[in-house]
Amino acid sequence: MVANRIPLIAGNWKMNLDHLQAIAFVQKLAWNLTEAKHDFGSVEVAVFPPFTDLRSVQTLVSADKLPLAFGAQDVSEHVSGAYTGEISAAFLAQLECRYVIIGHSERRTLHGETDEQVAAKVAAALAHDIAPIICVGETAEDLEKHGPSAVPVAQLRAALAGVSGAADLVVAYEPVWAIGSGQAATPEQAEQVAAALRAVLVELLGDDVAAKTRILYGGSVKSGNIAGFMREPNVDGALVGGASLDINEFASICRFKQHVGL
């Protein structure tokens, strides 16, 4: 983590919490962090609820002027048309989504999402001024066969195929072998891959974009291990899964600066 990149702690709720539960959660999270005097200007906090919750979250955040960002868990590569069940970036933009998660490992494995689809979704998000959080990561088999950064680097290259200029984006390294396992990567492992990913950003998009782009770590992130990751120069935040459903735990992760003295 470097000073000129504001850390981002993003909570991916996956298929949890209906719209009423989402309202209660966001209210309590905002209160918890505000009561703890969290500096939202120095550590950005974002939540990623299911699609059915987004309008409720948007209304609450806007009406109460809550200092939280929010986004969607996926987006269609198509703008409009006969694509039953798809959600276009234009719809997300109307809901004031700041971010959208693209290429999450669960989308790649459970839905067969390809690198080409990920690239198309990234382009769709950027076309509507939504910052994509591009997820990359390797399985245990990939790790053994190719080493720690080969697969994430290849996935990022593919995702950025149609991107040029000063794109506003985020990259999330989520080793598939660590997700939900309780066994996170070490900070050193996360830094090694994050540094390789930043090198790709330099090569494809230039020094300025690479310098401002935040690279997150995701995979069994907890309040007890976030400090180690955030001490690494190329790790700028976390994409939090299961722990983001526990308000106190997630708030503690967001407040890593206070409880570890960074």
Coordinates of C-alpha atoms in Angstrom, one line a residue:
M1 CA 0.0 0.0 0.0
V2 CA 1.4 3.4 -1.0
A3 CA 0.2 6.8 0.1
N4 CA -1.1 8.0 -3.2
R5 CA -3.6 5.2 -3.6
I6 CA -6.6 5.2 -1.3
P7 CA -7.1 1.7 0.0
L8 CA -10.4 0.0 -0.9
I9 CA -12.1 -2.6 1.3
A10 CA -14.9 -4.3 -0.8
G11 CA -17.4 -6.6 0.7
N12 CA -18.8 -9.2 -1.7
W13 CA -22.1 -10.5 -0.2
K14 CA -22.5 -13.1 -3.0
M15 CA -26.0 -14.7 -2.8
N16 CA -26.7 -13.6 0.7
L17 CA -29.1 -11.0 2.2
D18 CA -32.4 -9.9 0.7
H19 CA -33.2 -6.2 0.2
L20 CA -34.6 -5.7 3.7
Q21 CA -31.6 -7.4 5.3
A22 CA -29.3 -5.2 3.0
I23 CA -30.9 -2.0 4.3
A24 CA -30.4 -3.1 7.9
F25 CA -26.8 -4.2 7.2
V26 CA -25.8 -1.0 5.4
Q27 CA -27.3 1.2 8.2
K28 CA -25.5 -0.7 10.9
L29 CA -22.2 -0.8 9.0
A30 CA -22.3 3.0 8.4
W31 CA -23.2 3.6 12.1
N32 CA -20.5 1.2 13.3
L33 CA -17.8 2.9 11.2
T34 CA -18.9 6.4 11.9
E35 CA -19.1 5.7 15.7
A36 CA -15.5 4.4 15.5
K37 CA -14.5 7.6 13.7
H38 CA -13.5 5.8 10.6
D39 CA -11.9 8.1 8.0
F40 CA -13.7 7.2 4.8
G41 CA -11.4 9.6 2.9
S42 CA -8.4 7.5 3.7
V43 CA -9.9 4.0 3.4
E44 CA -12.8 3.6 1.0
V45 CA -15.5 1.1 1.9
A46 CA -17.8 -0.6 -0.7
V47 CA -20.5 -3.3 -0.6
F48 CA -21.6 -5.5 -3.4
P49 CA -25.1 -6.9 -2.7
P50 CA -27.2 -9.1 -5.0
F51 CA -28.9 -7.3 -7.9
T52 CA -32.3 -7.4 -6.1
D53 CA -30.8 -5.3 -3.3
L54 CA -29.1 -2.6 -5.4
R55 CA -32.1 -0.1 -5.6
S56 CA -32.7 -0.4 -1.9
V57 CA -29.0 0.2 -1.1
Q58 CA -28.8 3.1 -3.6
T59 CA -31.9 4.8 -2.1
L60 CA -30.6 4.5 1.5
V61 CA -27.1 5.7 0.7
S62 CA -28.4 8.6 -1.3
A63 CA -31.1 9.7 1.1
D64 CA -29.0 9.4 4.3
K65 CA -25.8 10.6 2.5
L66 CA -23.9 7.6 3.8
P67 CA -20.2 7.6 3.0
L68 CA -20.2 4.1 1.5
A69 CA -19.7 3.0 -2.1
F70 CA -21.6 0.2 -3.7
G71 CA -21.5 -1.9 -6.8
A72 CA -22.8 -5.0 -8.6
Q73 CA -21.5 -8.5 -8.5
D74 CA -21.6 -9.0 -12.3
V75 CA -22.6 -7.2 -15.5
S76 CA -23.7 -8.3 -19.0
E77 CA -21.4 -7.9 -22.0
H78 CA -24.4 -6.7 -23.9
V79 CA -25.9 -3.2 -23.8
S80 CA -29.5 -4.4 -24.5
G81 CA -31.6 -6.9 -26.4
A82 CA -32.9 -10.5 -26.1
Y83 CA -30.7 -11.7 -23.2
T84 CA -33.0 -13.0 -20.6
G85 CA -31.7 -12.6 -17.1
E86 CA -28.8 -10.4 -18.1
I87 CA -28.2 -7.0 -16.4
S88 CA -26.6 -4.2 -18.6
A89 CA -24.1 -1.7 -17.5
A90 CA -26.6 1.0 -18.5
F91 CA -28.9 -0.3 -15.8
L92 CA -26.2 -0.3 -13.2
A93 CA -25.2 3.3 -14.1
Q94 CA -28.7 4.4 -13.6
L95 CA -28.5 2.9 -10.1
E96 CA -25.3 5.0 -9.5
C97 CA -23.1 1.9 -9.1
R98 CA -19.5 3.0 -8.6
Y99 CA -18.1 -0.5 -9.2
V100 CA -18.9 -3.9 -10.7
I101 CA -17.1 -7.1 -10.0
I102 CA -16.0 -8.9 -13.2
G103 CA -14.5 -12.3 -13.7
H104 CA -14.9 -13.6 -10.2
S105 CA -13.6 -17.1 -9.9
E106 CA -17.1 -18.4 -9.2
R107 CA -18.4 -16.9 -12.4
R108 CA -15.4 -18.5 -14.3
T109 CA -15.8 -21.9 -12.7
L110 CA -19.6 -22.2 -12.1
H111 CA -20.7 -20.4 -15.2
G112 CA -17.9 -21.1 -17.6
E113 CA -17.1 -17.5 -18.1
T114 CA -14.2 -17.1 -20.6
D115 CA -11.4 -14.5 -20.8
E116 CA -13.1 -13.1 -23.8
Q117 CA -16.3 -12.5 -22.0
V118 CA -14.5 -10.9 -19.1
A119 CA -12.8 -8.5 -21.6
A120 CA -16.2 -7.7 -23.1
K121 CA -17.7 -7.0 -19.7
V122 CA -14.8 -4.8 -18.7
A123 CA -15.4 -2.8 -21.9
A124 CA -19.1 -2.5 -21.2
A125 CA -18.5 -1.2 -17.7
L126 CA -16.0 1.3 -18.7
A127 CA -18.3 2.6 -21.5
H128 CA -20.8 3.5 -18.8
D129 CA -18.3 5.0 -16.4
I130 CA -18.4 2.1 -14.0
A131 CA -15.1 1.0 -12.6
P132 CA -14.6 -2.7 -13.1
I133 CA -13.0 -4.8 -10.4
I134 CA -11.2 -7.3 -12.5
C135 CA -10.8 -10.6 -10.7
V136 CA -7.8 -12.9 -11.5
G137 CA -6.4 -15.9 -9.8
E138 CA -5.1 -19.4 -10.0
T139 CA -6.3 -22.8 -8.8
A140 CA -4.1 -25.1 -6.7
E141 CA -3.5 -27.1 -9.9
D142 CA -2.5 -23.9 -11.8
L143 CA -0.2 -23.0 -8.9
E144 CA 1.6 -26.3 -9.0
K145 CA 1.8 -26.4 -12.8
H146 CA 2.5 -22.8 -13.8
G147 CA 3.8 -21.0 -10.6
P148 CA 2.2 -18.2 -8.6
S149 CA 1.7 -15.4 -11.2
A150 CA 1.4 -17.0 -14.7
V151 CA -2.4 -17.5 -14.7
P152 CA -3.4 -14.2 -13.0
V153 CA -1.1 -12.3 -15.4
A154 CA -2.5 -14.0 -18.5
Q155 CA -6.1 -13.4 -17.2
L156 CA -5.3 -9.7 -16.7
R157 CA -3.8 -9.3 -20.1
A158 CA -6.9 -10.9 -21.7
A159 CA -9.2 -8.7 -19.6
L160 CA -7.4 -5.5 -20.8
A161 CA -7.4 -6.5 -24.4
G162 CA -9.8 -3.6 -25.5
V163 CA -8.8 -1.1 -22.8
S164 CA -6.7 2.0 -23.6
G165 CA -6.1 5.4 -22.1
A166 CA -6.6 6.5 -18.6
A167 CA -9.0 3.8 -17.6
D168 CA -10.5 3.8 -14.1
L169 CA -10.2 0.2 -12.9
V170 CA -9.4 -2.0 -10.0
V171 CA -7.7 -5.4 -10.1
A172 CA -8.4 -8.1 -7.5
Y173 CA -6.0 -11.0 -7.0
E174 CA -8.0 -13.9 -5.5
P175 CA -6.2 -17.2 -5.5
V176 CA -8.9 -19.8 -6.0
W177 CA -7.2 -22.2 -3.6
A178 CA -7.6 -19.7 -0.8
I179 CA -11.2 -18.7 -1.2
G180 CA -13.4 -20.0 1.6
S181 CA -10.7 -22.4 2.7
G182 CA -9.7 -20.4 5.8
Q183 CA -6.1 -20.6 4.5
A184 CA -5.1 -17.3 3.0
A185 CA -2.1 -16.7 0.9
T186 CA 0.8 -15.1 2.8
P187 CA 1.4 -11.4 2.4
E188 CA 4.6 -12.2 0.5
Q189 CA 2.7 -14.4 -1.9
A190 CA 0.1 -11.7 -2.5
E191 CA 2.8 -9.1 -3.0
Q192 CA 4.6 -11.2 -5.5
V193 CA 1.5 -11.6 -7.7
A194 CA 0.4 -8.0 -7.2
A195 CA 3.8 -6.7 -8.3
A196 CA 3.5 -8.9 -11.5
L197 CA 0.0 -7.6 -12.2
R198 CA 1.2 -4.0 -11.8
A199 CA 4.0 -4.7 -14.3
V200 CA 1.3 -5.7 -16.8
L201 CA -0.6 -2.5 -16.1
V202 CA 2.6 -0.5 -16.8
E203 CA 3.2 -2.4 -20.0
L204 CA -0.3 -2.1 -21.4
L205 CA -1.7 1.1 -20.0
G206 CA 1.4 3.1 -18.9
D207 CA 3.0 4.3 -15.7
D208 CA 0.2 6.8 -14.7
V209 CA -2.6 4.2 -14.9
A210 CA -0.5 1.6 -13.2
A211 CA 0.4 3.9 -10.4
K212 CA -3.2 4.9 -9.6
T213 CA -4.8 1.4 -10.1
R214 CA -5.6 -0.3 -6.8
I215 CA -4.7 -4.0 -6.6
L216 CA -6.8 -5.9 -4.0
Y217 CA -6.2 -9.3 -2.4
G218 CA -9.1 -11.6 -1.9
G219 CA -9.2 -15.1 -0.3
S220 CA -10.0 -15.8 3.4
V221 CA -9.4 -12.2 4.4
K222 CA -10.0 -11.5 8.1
S223 CA -9.4 -8.8 10.7
G224 CA -6.6 -11.0 12.0
N225 CA -4.6 -11.1 8.7
I226 CA -5.5 -7.8 6.9
A227 CA -2.6 -5.9 8.5
G228 CA 0.0 -8.1 6.9
F229 CA -1.4 -7.7 3.4
M230 CA -1.8 -3.9 3.8
R231 CA 1.9 -3.5 4.7
E232 CA 2.8 -4.7 1.2
P233 CA 3.6 -1.9 -1.3
N234 CA 1.5 -3.3 -4.2
V235 CA -1.5 -4.5 -2.1
D236 CA -4.1 -1.6 -1.9
G237 CA -7.0 -3.2 -0.2
A238 CA -9.1 -6.4 0.0
L239 CA -12.0 -8.1 -1.7
V240 CA -13.7 -9.7 1.3
G241 CA -16.1 -12.6 1.0
G242 CA -17.6 -14.4 4.0
A243 CA -16.2 -12.0 6.6
S244 CA -18.1 -9.1 4.9
L245 CA -21.3 -10.7 6.2
D246 CA -20.3 -10.1 9.8
I247 CA -20.7 -6.4 10.5
N248 CA -18.3 -6.2 13.4
E249 CA -15.7 -8.3 11.6
F250 CA -16.0 -6.4 8.3
A251 CA -15.8 -3.0 10.1
S252 CA -12.7 -4.2 11.9
I253 CA -11.1 -5.1 8.5
C254 CA -12.1 -1.6 7.2
R255 CA -10.4 0.0 10.2
F256 CA -7.1 -1.8 9.8
K257 CA -5.2 1.5 10.1
Q258 CA -6.5 2.1 13.6
H259 CA -6.0 -1.3 15.0
V260 CA -2.6 -2.0 13.5
G261 CA -1.2 1.5 13.6
L262 CA -0.5 1.9 9.9

